Coordinates of C-alpha atoms in Angstrom, one line a residue:
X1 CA -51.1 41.2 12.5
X2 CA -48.6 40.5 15.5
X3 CA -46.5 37.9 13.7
X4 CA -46.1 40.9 10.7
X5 CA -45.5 43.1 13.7
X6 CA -42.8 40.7 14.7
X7 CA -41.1 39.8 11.3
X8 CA -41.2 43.9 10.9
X9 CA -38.8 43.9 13.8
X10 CA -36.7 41.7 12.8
X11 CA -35.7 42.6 9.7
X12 CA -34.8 46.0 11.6
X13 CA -32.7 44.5 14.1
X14 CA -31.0 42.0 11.0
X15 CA -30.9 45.2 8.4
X16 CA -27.6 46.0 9.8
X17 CA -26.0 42.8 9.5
X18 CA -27.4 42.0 5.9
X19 CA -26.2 45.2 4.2
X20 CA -23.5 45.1 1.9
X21 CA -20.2 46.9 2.3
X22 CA -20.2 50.2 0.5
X23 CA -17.9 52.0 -1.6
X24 CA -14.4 53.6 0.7
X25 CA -12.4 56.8 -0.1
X26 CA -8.5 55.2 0.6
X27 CA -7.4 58.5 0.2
X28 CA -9.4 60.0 3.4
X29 CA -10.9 57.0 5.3
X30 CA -9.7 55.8 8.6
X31 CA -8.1 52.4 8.5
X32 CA -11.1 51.3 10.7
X33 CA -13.0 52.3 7.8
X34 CA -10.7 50.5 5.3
X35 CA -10.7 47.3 7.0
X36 CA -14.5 46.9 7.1
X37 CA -15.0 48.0 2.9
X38 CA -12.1 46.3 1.5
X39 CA -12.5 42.6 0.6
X40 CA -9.3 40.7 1.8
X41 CA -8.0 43.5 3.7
X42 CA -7.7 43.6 7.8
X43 CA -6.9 46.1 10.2
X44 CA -3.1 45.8 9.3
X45 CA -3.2 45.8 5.8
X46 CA -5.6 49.2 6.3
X47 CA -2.8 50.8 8.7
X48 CA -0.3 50.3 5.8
X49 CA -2.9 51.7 3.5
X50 CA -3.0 54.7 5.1
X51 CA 0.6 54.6 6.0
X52 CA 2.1 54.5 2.7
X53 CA -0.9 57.4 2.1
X54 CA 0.3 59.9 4.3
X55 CA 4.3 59.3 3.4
X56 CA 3.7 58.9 -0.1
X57 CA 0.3 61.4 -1.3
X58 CA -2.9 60.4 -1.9
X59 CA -3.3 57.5 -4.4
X60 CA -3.7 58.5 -7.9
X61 CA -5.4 55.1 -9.0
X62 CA -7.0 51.9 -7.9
X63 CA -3.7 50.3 -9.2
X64 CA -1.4 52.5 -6.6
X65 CA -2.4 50.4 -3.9
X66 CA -0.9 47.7 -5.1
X67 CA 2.5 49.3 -4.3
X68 CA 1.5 49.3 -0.4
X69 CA 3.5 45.9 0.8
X70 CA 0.6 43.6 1.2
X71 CA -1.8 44.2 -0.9
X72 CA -1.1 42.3 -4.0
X73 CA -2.6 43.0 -7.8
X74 CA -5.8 40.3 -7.0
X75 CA -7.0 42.7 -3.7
X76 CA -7.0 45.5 -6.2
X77 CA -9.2 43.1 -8.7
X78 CA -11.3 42.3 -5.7
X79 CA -12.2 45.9 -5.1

């Protein structure tokens, strides 16, 4: 019972770092936010994301962000 007790724990404590990245909002999210659920994009590509968002409008399709310089037709694929 103590070593279930145990394994129990730790799968808590490793939940966290197992989960999968979840679906982002580009159009409202943070670039924080952006950084963390986008595949193949950092902190600076995010800024730019929502750079280009608040000069530009929101993004109308998956395929707009692929006008932000930096993020290139296979980032869009990826997401």
């Amino acid at each position: 019972m103590r070593l279930f007790s145990i394994a129990a724990a730790f799968a808590l404590l490793a939940a966290p770092t197992l989960a999968w990245a979840g679906p982002v909002d580009v159009n409202t999210a943070d670039a924080e936010t952006i950084s963390a659920e986008l595949k193949g994009v950092g902190l600076a590509k995010a800024k730019a994301i929502v750079d280009y968002r608040e000069k530009h409008g929101p993004f109308r399709s998956a395929d707009d962000l692929s006008l932000v310089k930096g993020i290139g037709e296979r980032t869009v694929e990826l997401n």
